[in-house]
Coordinates of C-alpha atoms (C1' of nucleotides) and ligand atoms in Angstrom, one line a residue:
Chain A
M15 CA -20.0 12.3 3.5
I16 CA -19.7 8.7 4.9
T17 CA -16.2 7.4 5.0
N18 CA -16.8 4.5 7.4
K19 CA -16.2 1.3 5.5
N20 CA -17.7 -0.8 8.2
C21 CA -20.9 1.1 8.0
I22 CA -21.2 0.4 4.3
I23 CA -20.3 -3.3 4.9
R24 CA -23.2 -3.4 7.4
L25 CA -25.5 -1.9 4.8
S26 CA -24.6 -4.8 2.5
R27 CA -25.3 -7.3 5.3
Y28 CA -28.6 -5.7 6.1
K29 CA -29.5 -6.0 2.4
N30 CA -28.6 -9.6 2.3
A31 CA -30.4 -10.4 5.5
L32 CA -33.5 -8.6 4.1
Y33 CA -33.5 -10.7 1.0
R34 CA -33.5 -13.9 3.1
L35 CA -36.3 -12.6 5.3
Q36 CA -38.3 -11.6 2.3
A37 CA -37.8 -15.1 0.9
L38 CA -39.2 -16.5 4.1
G39 CA -42.3 -14.4 3.5
F40 CA -41.7 -11.5 5.8
V41 CA -43.0 -8.1 4.7
K42 CA -41.8 -5.9 7.5
V43 CA -38.9 -6.1 9.9
F44 CA -37.9 -4.4 13.2
S45 CA -34.5 -3.1 14.0
D46 CA -33.8 -5.9 16.5
N47 CA -34.7 -8.6 14.0
L48 CA -32.2 -7.2 11.6
A49 CA -29.7 -6.7 14.3
D50 CA -30.0 -10.4 15.2
A51 CA -29.7 -11.5 11.6
V52 CA -26.5 -9.5 11.1
G53 CA -25.0 -9.7 14.5
V54 CA -25.0 -6.1 15.6
T55 CA -27.1 -4.1 18.1
A56 CA -30.5 -2.7 17.3
S57 CA -29.2 0.8 18.0
Q58 CA -26.5 0.3 15.4
V59 CA -29.1 -0.6 12.8
R60 CA -31.2 2.4 13.5
K61 CA -28.2 4.7 13.6
D62 CA -26.9 3.4 10.3
F63 CA -30.3 4.0 8.7
S64 CA -30.6 7.4 10.2
I65 CA -27.2 8.4 8.7
F66 CA -28.7 7.7 5.3
G67 CA -32.0 9.2 6.0
I68 CA -33.8 5.9 6.0
S69 CA -36.9 6.0 8.2
G70 CA -39.4 3.4 9.3
N71 CA -42.6 3.6 11.2
K72 CA -43.0 4.2 14.9
K73 CA -44.3 0.9 16.2
G74 CA -44.5 -0.5 12.7
G75 CA -40.8 -1.2 11.9
Y76 CA -39.6 -1.1 8.4
Q77 CA -41.2 -2.3 5.2
I78 CA -38.8 -4.7 3.7
D79 CA -39.4 -3.9 0.0
L80 CA -39.0 -0.1 0.6
L81 CA -36.0 -0.7 2.7
L82 CA -34.3 -2.9 0.1
E83 CA -35.1 -0.3 -2.5
K84 CA -33.3 2.4 -0.5
L85 CA -30.3 0.2 0.4
N86 CA -29.9 -0.9 -3.1
N87 CA -30.0 2.6 -4.2
I88 CA -27.3 3.6 -1.8
L89 CA -25.1 0.7 -2.7
G90 CA -25.4 1.4 -6.4
K91 CA -27.3 -1.7 -7.2
D92 CA -29.9 0.0 -9.2
R93 CA -27.8 -0.7 -12.3
L94 CA -25.8 -3.7 -13.5
Q95 CA -22.1 -3.3 -12.5
K96 CA -19.7 -4.5 -15.2
V97 CA -16.4 -5.8 -13.9
I98 CA -13.3 -7.2 -15.5
V99 CA -10.7 -9.6 -14.2
V100 CA -7.1 -9.2 -14.9
G101 CA -5.2 -12.5 -14.6
G102 CA -6.9 -15.7 -15.6
G103 CA -5.0 -18.1 -13.3
H104 CA -6.4 -20.0 -10.3
I105 CA -8.1 -17.2 -8.5
G106 CA -9.1 -15.3 -11.6
S107 CA -10.8 -18.2 -13.3
A108 CA -12.5 -19.3 -10.0
L109 CA -14.0 -15.8 -10.0
M110 CA -15.0 -15.8 -13.6
R111 CA -16.8 -19.2 -13.2
Y112 CA -18.6 -18.0 -10.1
R113 CA -22.3 -17.4 -10.8
G114 CA -23.0 -15.9 -7.4
F115 CA -22.1 -12.3 -8.4
E116 CA -24.9 -12.1 -10.9
K117 CA -27.7 -12.2 -8.4
E118 CA -25.9 -9.2 -6.8
G119 CA -26.1 -7.3 -10.0
I120 CA -22.4 -7.7 -10.6
K121 CA -21.3 -9.1 -13.9
I122 CA -17.8 -10.1 -14.9
I123 CA -17.8 -9.4 -18.6
A124 CA -14.2 -10.3 -19.5
G125 CA -10.9 -11.5 -18.3
F126 CA -7.5 -10.5 -19.5
D127 CA -4.3 -12.5 -19.5
I128 CA -0.7 -12.1 -20.8
D129 CA -0.4 -15.8 -21.5
P130 CA -1.6 -16.7 -25.0
A131 CA -2.5 -20.2 -23.7
K132 CA -5.1 -18.6 -21.5
I133 CA -6.9 -16.7 -24.2
N134 CA -10.4 -18.0 -25.1
R135 CA -12.9 -15.8 -26.8
S136 CA -15.7 -18.3 -26.7
N137 CA -15.9 -18.7 -22.9
P138 CA -19.0 -17.6 -21.2
V139 CA -16.7 -15.0 -19.8
P140 CA -14.1 -14.5 -22.6
I141 CA -10.5 -14.3 -21.7
L142 CA -8.7 -11.7 -23.9
P143 CA -5.1 -10.7 -24.5
L144 CA -3.9 -8.0 -22.1
E145 CA -3.2 -5.7 -25.0
E146 CA -6.9 -5.4 -25.6
A147 CA -7.7 -4.3 -22.1
R148 CA -7.2 -0.6 -22.7
I149 CA -9.5 -0.3 -25.5
F150 CA -12.0 -2.7 -23.9
I151 CA -12.2 -0.7 -20.8
K152 CA -12.6 2.5 -22.7
T153 CA -15.2 1.2 -25.1
N154 CA -17.3 -0.5 -22.4
G155 CA -16.9 2.2 -19.8
I156 CA -15.6 -0.3 -17.2
R157 CA -14.9 1.3 -13.9
I158 CA -14.2 -1.8 -11.7
A159 CA -11.5 -4.4 -12.0
I160 CA -10.4 -7.4 -10.1
L161 CA -6.6 -7.9 -10.0
A162 CA -5.5 -11.5 -9.9
V163 CA -2.1 -11.6 -11.4
P164 CA 1.2 -12.8 -9.8
D165 CA 2.6 -10.4 -7.2
I166 CA 5.4 -9.3 -9.4
A167 CA 3.1 -8.2 -12.2
A168 CA 0.5 -6.5 -10.0
Q169 CA 1.9 -2.9 -10.0
Q170 CA 2.4 -2.9 -13.8
A171 CA -1.1 -4.3 -14.4
L172 CA -2.6 -1.8 -12.1
D173 CA -0.8 1.1 -13.9
L174 CA -2.2 -0.2 -17.2
I175 CA -5.8 -0.4 -16.1
C176 CA -5.7 2.9 -14.2
A177 CA -4.4 4.6 -17.3
A178 CA -7.3 3.1 -19.2
G179 CA -9.8 4.6 -16.9
I180 CA -10.4 2.0 -14.1
K181 CA -11.7 3.7 -10.9
G182 CA -11.8 0.9 -8.4
V183 CA -9.7 -2.3 -8.0
L184 CA -10.0 -5.3 -5.8
N185 CA -6.5 -6.6 -5.5
F186 CA -5.6 -10.2 -4.5
A187 CA -1.8 -9.8 -4.7
P188 CA -0.4 -9.6 -1.2
L189 CA 1.4 -6.3 -1.5
R190 CA 0.7 -2.6 -1.3
L191 CA 0.2 -1.0 -4.7
K192 CA 0.6 2.6 -5.7
A193 CA -2.4 3.9 -7.5
P194 CA -3.3 7.4 -8.8
E195 CA -5.8 9.6 -7.0
S196 CA -8.4 8.6 -9.5
C197 CA -8.4 4.9 -8.5
I198 CA -9.4 3.2 -5.2
V199 CA -7.6 0.0 -4.4
N200 CA -9.1 -2.4 -1.9
Y201 CA -7.2 -5.5 -0.8
V202 CA -8.2 -9.1 -0.3
N203 CA -5.2 -10.6 1.5
L204 CA -5.9 -14.2 2.3
E205 CA -2.5 -14.8 3.9
I206 CA -3.3 -12.0 6.4
E207 CA -6.8 -13.3 6.9
L208 CA -5.5 -16.7 7.9
E209 CA -2.7 -15.2 10.0
N210 CA -5.3 -13.1 11.8
L211 CA -7.5 -16.1 12.5
I212 CA -4.6 -18.1 13.8
Y213 CA -3.7 -15.2 16.2
F214 CA -7.2 -15.1 17.7
V215 CA -7.4 -18.9 17.9
N216 CA -4.1 -18.9 19.8
V217 CA -5.3 -16.2 22.1
A218 CA -8.5 -18.0 22.8
E219 CA -6.6 -21.2 23.5
K220 CA -4.3 -19.5 25.9
T221 CA -7.0 -17.7 27.9
E222 CA -9.4 -20.5 28.2
Chain B
M23 CA -6.0 -8.5 26.0
I24 CA -6.0 -7.2 22.5
T25 CA -9.3 -7.4 20.6
N26 CA -8.4 -4.9 17.9
K27 CA -8.3 -6.8 14.7
N28 CA -6.9 -3.9 12.8
C29 CA -3.9 -3.9 15.1
I30 CA -3.1 -7.5 14.4
I31 CA -3.5 -7.0 10.7
R32 CA -1.0 -4.2 11.0
L33 CA 1.4 -6.5 12.7
S34 CA 1.2 -8.8 9.7
R35 CA 1.8 -5.9 7.4
Y36 CA 4.8 -4.8 9.4
K37 CA 6.2 -8.4 9.2
N38 CA 5.7 -8.5 5.5
A39 CA 7.3 -5.1 5.0
L40 CA 10.2 -6.2 7.2
Y41 CA 10.9 -9.2 5.1
R42 CA 11.0 -7.0 2.0
L43 CA 13.4 -4.6 3.7
Q44 CA 15.5 -7.4 4.8
A45 CA 15.7 -8.8 1.3
L46 CA 16.9 -5.4 0.2
G47 CA 19.8 -5.7 2.6
F48 CA 18.6 -3.5 5.5
V49 CA 19.5 -4.6 9.0
K50 CA 17.7 -2.0 11.0
V51 CA 14.6 0.1 10.5
F52 CA 13.0 3.2 12.1
S53 CA 9.4 3.6 12.9
D54 CA 8.9 6.0 10.1
N55 CA 10.4 3.7 7.5
L56 CA 8.0 1.0 8.5
A57 CA 5.1 3.5 8.7
D58 CA 5.8 4.6 5.1
A59 CA 6.0 1.0 3.9
V60 CA 2.7 0.0 5.5
G61 CA 0.8 3.3 5.1
V62 CA 0.3 4.3 8.7
T63 CA 1.8 6.9 11.0
A64 CA 5.1 6.4 12.8
S65 CA 3.3 6.9 16.1
Q66 CA 1.0 4.1 15.2
V67 CA 3.9 1.8 14.6
R68 CA 5.5 2.6 17.9
K69 CA 2.2 2.3 19.7
D70 CA 1.5 -1.1 18.3
F71 CA 4.9 -2.3 19.3
S72 CA 4.6 -0.9 22.7
I73 CA 1.3 -2.7 23.2
F74 CA 3.2 -6.0 22.7
G75 CA 6.2 -4.9 24.7
I76 CA 8.4 -4.7 21.7
S77 CA 11.2 -2.2 22.2
G78 CA 13.8 -0.7 20.0
N79 CA 16.8 1.5 20.6
K80 CA 16.6 5.2 21.2
K81 CA 18.2 6.7 18.2
G82 CA 19.0 3.3 16.9
G83 CA 15.6 2.1 15.6
Y84 CA 14.7 -1.5 15.5
Q85 CA 16.9 -4.4 14.5
I86 CA 15.0 -6.2 11.8
D87 CA 15.9 -9.8 12.7
L88 CA 14.9 -9.4 16.3
L89 CA 11.8 -7.5 15.4
L90 CA 10.7 -10.2 13.0
E91 CA 11.4 -12.8 15.6
K92 CA 9.0 -11.1 18.0
L93 CA 6.3 -10.4 15.5
N94 CA 6.5 -14.0 14.2
N95 CA 6.1 -15.1 17.8
I96 CA 3.1 -13.0 18.4
L97 CA 1.5 -14.1 15.2
G98 CA 2.1 -17.7 16.0
K99 CA 4.5 -18.2 13.1
D100 CA 7.1 -20.0 15.1
R101 CA 5.5 -23.2 14.2
L102 CA 4.0 -24.5 11.0
Q103 CA 0.2 -24.0 10.9
K104 CA -1.6 -26.9 9.3
V105 CA -4.9 -26.0 7.7
I106 CA -7.6 -28.0 5.9
V107 CA -10.0 -26.9 3.1
V108 CA -13.5 -28.1 3.1
G109 CA -15.0 -28.0 -0.4
G110 CA -12.8 -28.8 -3.4
G111 CA -14.6 -26.7 -6.0
H112 CA -13.4 -23.5 -7.7
I113 CA -12.3 -21.5 -4.7
G114 CA -11.2 -24.5 -2.7
S115 CA -9.0 -25.9 -5.4
A116 CA -7.5 -22.5 -6.2
L117 CA -6.4 -22.3 -2.6
M118 CA -5.1 -25.8 -2.5
R119 CA -2.9 -25.1 -5.5
Y120 CA -1.6 -21.8 -4.2
R121 CA 2.0 -22.0 -3.1
G122 CA 2.1 -18.6 -1.5
F123 CA 0.8 -19.8 1.9
E124 CA 3.9 -22.0 2.5
K125 CA 6.3 -19.1 2.7
E126 CA 4.1 -17.8 5.5
G127 CA 4.3 -21.0 7.4
I128 CA 0.8 -22.0 6.5
K129 CA 0.4 -25.4 5.0
I130 CA -2.8 -26.8 3.5
I131 CA -2.5 -30.4 4.2
A132 CA -5.7 -31.8 2.9
G133 CA -9.0 -31.0 1.2
F134 CA -12.4 -32.6 1.8
D135 CA -15.3 -33.0 -0.5
I136 CA -18.7 -34.7 -0.6
D137 CA -18.5 -35.4 -4.3
P138 CA -16.7 -38.7 -5.1
A139 CA -15.5 -37.3 -8.4
K140 CA -13.4 -34.8 -6.5
I141 CA -11.6 -37.3 -4.4
N142 CA -7.9 -37.7 -5.2
R143 CA -5.5 -39.1 -2.7
S144 CA -2.4 -38.6 -4.8
N145 CA -2.6 -34.9 -5.3
P146 CA 0.1 -32.7 -3.7
V147 CA -2.8 -31.7 -1.4
P148 CA -4.9 -34.8 -1.3
I149 CA -8.7 -34.4 -1.5
L150 CA -10.4 -36.9 0.8
P151 CA -14.0 -37.9 1.4
L152 CA -15.9 -35.7 3.9
E153 CA -16.5 -38.7 6.0
E154 CA -12.8 -38.9 6.8
A155 CA -12.7 -35.3 8.0
R156 CA -13.6 -35.9 11.6
I157 CA -10.9 -38.5 12.2
F158 CA -8.4 -36.6 10.2
I159 CA -8.9 -33.4 12.2
K160 CA -8.6 -35.3 15.5
T161 CA -5.6 -37.4 14.4
N162 CA -3.6 -34.5 13.1
G163 CA -4.7 -32.0 15.7
I164 CA -6.0 -29.5 13.1
R165 CA -7.3 -26.3 14.5
I166 CA -7.9 -24.2 11.4
A167 CA -10.1 -24.8 8.4
I168 CA -11.1 -22.9 5.3
L169 CA -14.7 -23.4 4.3
A170 CA -15.4 -23.3 0.6
V171 CA -18.6 -25.3 0.1
P172 CA -21.8 -24.0 -1.5
D173 CA -23.8 -21.6 0.7
I174 CA -26.5 -24.2 1.3
A175 CA -24.0 -26.7 2.7
A176 CA -21.9 -24.3 4.8
Q177 CA -23.7 -24.5 8.2
Q178 CA -23.8 -28.3 8.1
A179 CA -20.1 -28.5 7.1
L180 CA -19.3 -26.0 9.9
D181 CA -21.1 -28.1 12.5
L182 CA -19.2 -31.2 11.4
I183 CA -15.8 -29.7 11.6
C184 CA -16.5 -27.8 14.9
A185 CA -17.6 -31.0 16.4
A186 CA -14.4 -32.6 15.3
G187 CA -12.3 -29.9 17.1
I188 CA -11.8 -27.1 14.6
K189 CA -11.1 -23.8 16.5
G190 CA -11.0 -21.3 13.7
V191 CA -12.7 -21.1 10.3
L192 CA -12.2 -18.8 7.3
N193 CA -15.6 -19.0 5.6
F194 CA -16.1 -18.0 1.9
A195 CA -19.8 -18.7 1.8
P196 CA -21.7 -15.3 1.8
L197 CA -23.9 -15.9 4.9
R198 CA -23.6 -15.7 8.6
L199 CA -23.1 -19.0 10.3
K200 CA -23.8 -20.2 13.8
A201 CA -20.7 -21.5 15.5
P202 CA -20.1 -22.8 19.0
E203 CA -18.2 -20.7 21.5
S204 CA -15.1 -22.9 20.9
C205 CA -14.8 -21.8 17.3
I206 CA -14.1 -18.4 15.7
V207 CA -15.5 -17.8 12.3
N208 CA -14.1 -15.1 10.0
Y209 CA -15.6 -14.2 6.8
V210 CA -14.3 -13.5 3.3
N211 CA -17.2 -12.1 1.4
L212 CA -16.2 -11.2 -2.0
E213 CA -19.6 -9.9 -3.1
I214 CA -19.6 -7.5 -0.2
E215 CA -16.0 -6.5 -1.0
L216 CA -17.0 -5.6 -4.5
E217 CA -20.2 -3.9 -3.4
N218 CA -18.1 -1.8 -1.0
L219 CA -15.7 -0.9 -3.7
I220 CA -18.5 0.1 -6.0
Y221 CA -20.0 2.3 -3.3
F222 CA -16.8 4.2 -2.8
V223 CA -16.2 4.6 -6.5
N224 CA -19.7 6.0 -6.9
V225 CA -19.1 8.4 -4.1
A226 CA -15.8 9.5 -5.5
E227 CA -17.4 10.0 -8.9
K228 CA -20.2 12.1 -7.5
T229 CA -18.0 14.4 -5.4
E230 CA -15.3 15.1 -7.9
Chain C
dT5 C1' -62.1 8.6 22.5
dT6 C1' -58.5 7.6 25.6
dA7 C1' -55.0 4.7 27.5
dT8 C1' -51.5 1.5 26.7
dT9 C1' -47.8 -0.3 24.3
dA10 C1' -44.1 -1.1 21.1
dT11 C1' -40.8 0.8 18.3
dT12 C1' -38.5 4.4 16.1
dG13 C1' -35.2 8.4 15.9
dT14 C1' -31.7 10.9 18.1
dG15 C1' -28.9 13.4 21.4
dA16 C1' -25.8 12.5 25.0
dA17 C1' -22.4 9.3 27.1
dA18 C1' -19.0 6.0 26.7
dA19 C1' -15.6 3.3 24.5
dA20 C1' -12.2 2.5 21.2
dT21 C1' -9.0 4.0 18.1
dG22 C1' -5.6 6.9 16.2
dG23 C1' -2.4 10.9 16.2
dA24 C1' 0.4 14.7 18.1
dA25 C1' 3.7 16.0 21.1
dC26 C1' 7.4 15.7 23.9
dA27 C1' 10.5 14.0 27.7
dA28 C1' 13.9 10.5 28.0
dT29 C1' 18.0 8.9 26.2
dA30 C1' 21.3 6.6 23.2
dT31 C1' 24.4 7.7 19.6
dG32 C1' 27.7 10.1 17.2
dA33 C1' 30.2 14.6 16.5
dT34 C1' 33.3 18.1 18.2
Chain D
dA27 C1' 34.1 15.0 27.9
dT28 C1' 30.5 17.7 26.4
dC29 C1' 27.1 18.9 23.2
dA30 C1' 23.9 18.3 19.6
dT31 C1' 20.8 15.3 17.4
dA32 C1' 17.8 11.6 16.2
dT33 C1' 14.5 8.4 17.6
dT34 C1' 12.0 5.9 20.9
dG35 C1' 8.2 5.3 24.3
dT36 C1' 4.5 7.1 26.4
dT37 C1' 1.2 10.4 27.9
dC38 C1' -2.3 13.2 26.6
dC39 C1' -5.6 14.8 23.2
dA40 C1' -8.9 14.5 19.2
dT41 C1' -11.7 11.9 16.5
dT42 C1' -14.5 8.2 15.4
dT43 C1' -17.5 4.6 16.5
dT44 C1' -20.7 2.4 19.3
dT45 C1' -24.0 2.1 22.9
dC46 C1' -27.4 3.9 26.0
dA47 C1' -31.5 6.0 27.1
dC48 C1' -35.6 8.1 26.4
dA49 C1' -38.9 11.4 24.3
dA50 C1' -41.8 11.2 20.4
dT51 C1' -45.3 8.8 18.2
dA52 C1' -48.0 5.4 15.6
dA53 C1' -50.7 1.4 16.3
dT54 C1' -53.8 -1.2 18.9
dA55 C1' -57.0 -2.1 22.6
dA56 C1' -60.3 -0.9 25.8
Ligands
NAD327 N1 -4.6 -18.9 -5.8 C1 -4.8 -18.5 -4.5 O1 -5.5 -19.3 -3.8 C2 -4.3 -17.2 -3.9 C3 -4.5 -17.0 -2.6 C4 -4.0 -15.8 -2.0 C5 -3.5 -14.9 -2.9 N2 -3.3 -15.1 -4.2 C6 -2.7 -14.1 -5.0 O2 -3.5 -13.9 -6.1 C7 -2.7 -13.6 -7.3 C8 -3.0 -14.5 -8.4 O3 -2.8 -15.9 -7.9 P1 -3.1 -17.1 -8.7 O4 -2.9 -18.3 -7.9 O5 -4.4 -17.0 -9.5 O6 -1.9 -17.1 -9.8 P2 -1.8 -17.8 -11.2 O7 -0.3 -17.9 -11.4 O8 -2.6 -19.1 -11.1 O9 -2.4 -16.9 -12.2 C9 -1.9 -15.6 -12.6 C10 -2.4 -15.4 -14.0 O10 -2.0 -14.0 -14.3 C11 -1.4 -14.1 -15.7 N3 -0.6 -12.9 -15.8 C12 0.7 -12.7 -15.4 N4 1.1 -11.5 -15.7 C13 0.1 -10.8 -16.2 C14 -0.1 -9.5 -16.6 N5 0.8 -8.5 -16.5 N6 -1.4 -9.1 -17.0 C15 -2.4 -10.0 -17.1 N7 -2.2 -11.3 -16.7 C16 -1.0 -11.7 -16.2 C17 -0.7 -15.3 -15.8 O11 -0.6 -15.7 -17.1 C18 -1.7 -16.3 -15.0 O12 -2.7 -16.8 -15.9 C19 -1.3 -13.6 -6.8 O13 -0.9 -12.3 -6.4 C20 -1.4 -14.4 -5.5 O14 -0.4 -14.1 -4.6 C21 -3.8 -16.3 -4.7
NAD328 N1 -15.8 -19.3 -6.8 C1 -15.8 -18.0 -6.4 O1 -15.2 -17.2 -7.1 C2 -16.6 -17.5 -5.2 C3 -16.6 -16.2 -5.0 C4 -17.3 -15.7 -3.9 C5 -17.8 -16.6 -3.0 N2 -17.8 -17.9 -3.3 C6 -18.4 -18.8 -2.3 O2 -17.5 -19.9 -2.0 C7 -18.2 -21.1 -1.8 C8 -17.6 -22.1 -2.7 O3 -17.8 -21.6 -4.1 P1 -17.2 -22.4 -5.3 O4 -17.3 -21.6 -6.5 O5 -15.8 -23.0 -5.0 O6 -18.2 -23.6 -5.4 P2 -18.1 -25.0 -6.2 O7 -19.5 -25.4 -6.4 O8 -17.2 -24.8 -7.3 O9 -17.4 -25.9 -5.1 C9 -18.1 -26.4 -4.0 C10 -17.5 -27.7 -3.6 O10 -18.0 -28.1 -2.4 C11 -18.4 -29.5 -2.4 N3 -19.3 -29.8 -1.4 C12 -20.7 -29.6 -1.4 N4 -21.2 -29.9 -0.2 C13 -20.2 -30.2 0.6 C14 -20.1 -30.6 1.9 N5 -21.2 -30.7 2.7 N6 -18.9 -30.9 2.4 C15 -17.8 -30.9 1.6 N7 -17.8 -30.5 0.4 C16 -19.0 -30.2 -0.2 C17 -18.9 -29.7 -3.8 O11 -18.8 -31.1 -4.2 C18 -17.9 -28.8 -4.6 O12 -16.8 -29.5 -5.0 C19 -19.7 -20.7 -2.1 O13 -20.3 -20.5 -0.8 C20 -19.6 -19.5 -2.9 O14 -20.7 -18.7 -2.6 C21 -17.1 -18.4 -4.4

DNA sequence: TTATTATTGTGAAAAATGGAACAATATGAT
DNA sequence: ATCATATTGTTCCATTTTTCACAATAATAA
């Protein structure tokens, strides 16, 4: 079983690159084209494919449409993924207004907020009272949530949605949360991303 | 020279955990406390510290204030980091309104946009016309930028700010950009983050 | 048909990362 | 003052990840 997150991220990148190549009219692709497009080595591309039993043609490369089909299958993109957002503040509402997820087969179908002033049932993505989250998650069989509440509320909100059946969370609050076995939590920590960038810029500056 | 991004991310996490411990009244800390707080092994903590020549006291652990000083120094937090945002749309304005960066010594001092309707010089974080970016970057010696423009505009905007002297970019547009040697580009790709989460949730579901 | 060539698929090598173990040693107890 | 103990710092080991290298082979050309 593959536990290598970077490998899966590369699969997503291959997929995105393939769509671009396809849009440019290409029908087949070689491992080194894809490597260039994504910024890895050609060996890495072939190795990644071989891990998932994806094969191409000796001397013929890979047929883009078939490759995309397989990648999409691995990445679970063969069905629409319904996602909710908890917290309709700055980040939460930016995400709910973003159209880019849909072309990836990811649809944010509702937001939830504790603040009555944020509730709006007639939005393209309705924002509902937090009390309704539990039943909404259960009724619609939602598995994935984005957590965009203030730091202080994050653990409590996580507990609530996990209890309701959420299986995966993308958390924007910059702190480590405790989740049950049944739920995977991934972190987007923009402070740390910036700090990291600053570190490497400083290093580059010193060594130049 | 350290090229291990994960290692630097851990330093940020140690730092954050130390502030929390300090706020709770702790004065010293042992490698295993910190390991617990951050979710790594105690060996890892000590190894990370040793890489950067940080030492504690046999049997005495590490003194939190000294440790923080050293970590902050390594992470370049001994001086305020001024950052600009290019693109004042959904993501860009969420970031500009976010107060959380300041407590990390990161200050967004201006935004830039191509759309005249977005310009606002009297905002807490002013949004200025893109034409002014070049001179602003040079005058203020800005090194770090956040790129939050539509995908189609990202490469062009990157070229502009790199030419003006930007050394590090955190890019939100979901595509690979070409940057000169002088500029590091890191990516925040939320589509891929979600895709990744979905993959691992699917795997967990299948193997349970 | 046969030779040539380009490209895959993979096993082996290398590099990077992380973890375990333990000697060294400072602290506190007796 | 001596001993016992806790914790670091570092070496060594295991694992993971990436790269290398090349045999296998399909496509093309002669
Ligand atoms: N805005 C940014 O640019 C940014 C950047 C980095 C990190 N973050 C993090 O993202 C999180 C959200 O930030 P934000 O700027 O969107 O905050 P925000 O204050 O704008 O929005 C938070 C929203 O959550 C709602 N809320 C509070 N408690 C809730 C609960 N228990 N359940 C449901 N909703 C609840 C609030 O009513 C509010 O609408 C924070 O943890 C923040 O640290 C934000
Ligand atoms: N909003 C989200 O939740 C979200 C999520 C994932 C990724 N993204 C990515 O982030 C980027 C920004 O998304 P958004 O939703 O904020 O878009 P947006 O359309 O709301 O905002 C983009 C802003 O950039 C400005 N702009 C356009 N060209 C410019 C240029 N050359 N220089 C400066 N400013 C320019 C526009 O006037 C607009 O104000 C996009 O690449 C998008 O794919 C956004």
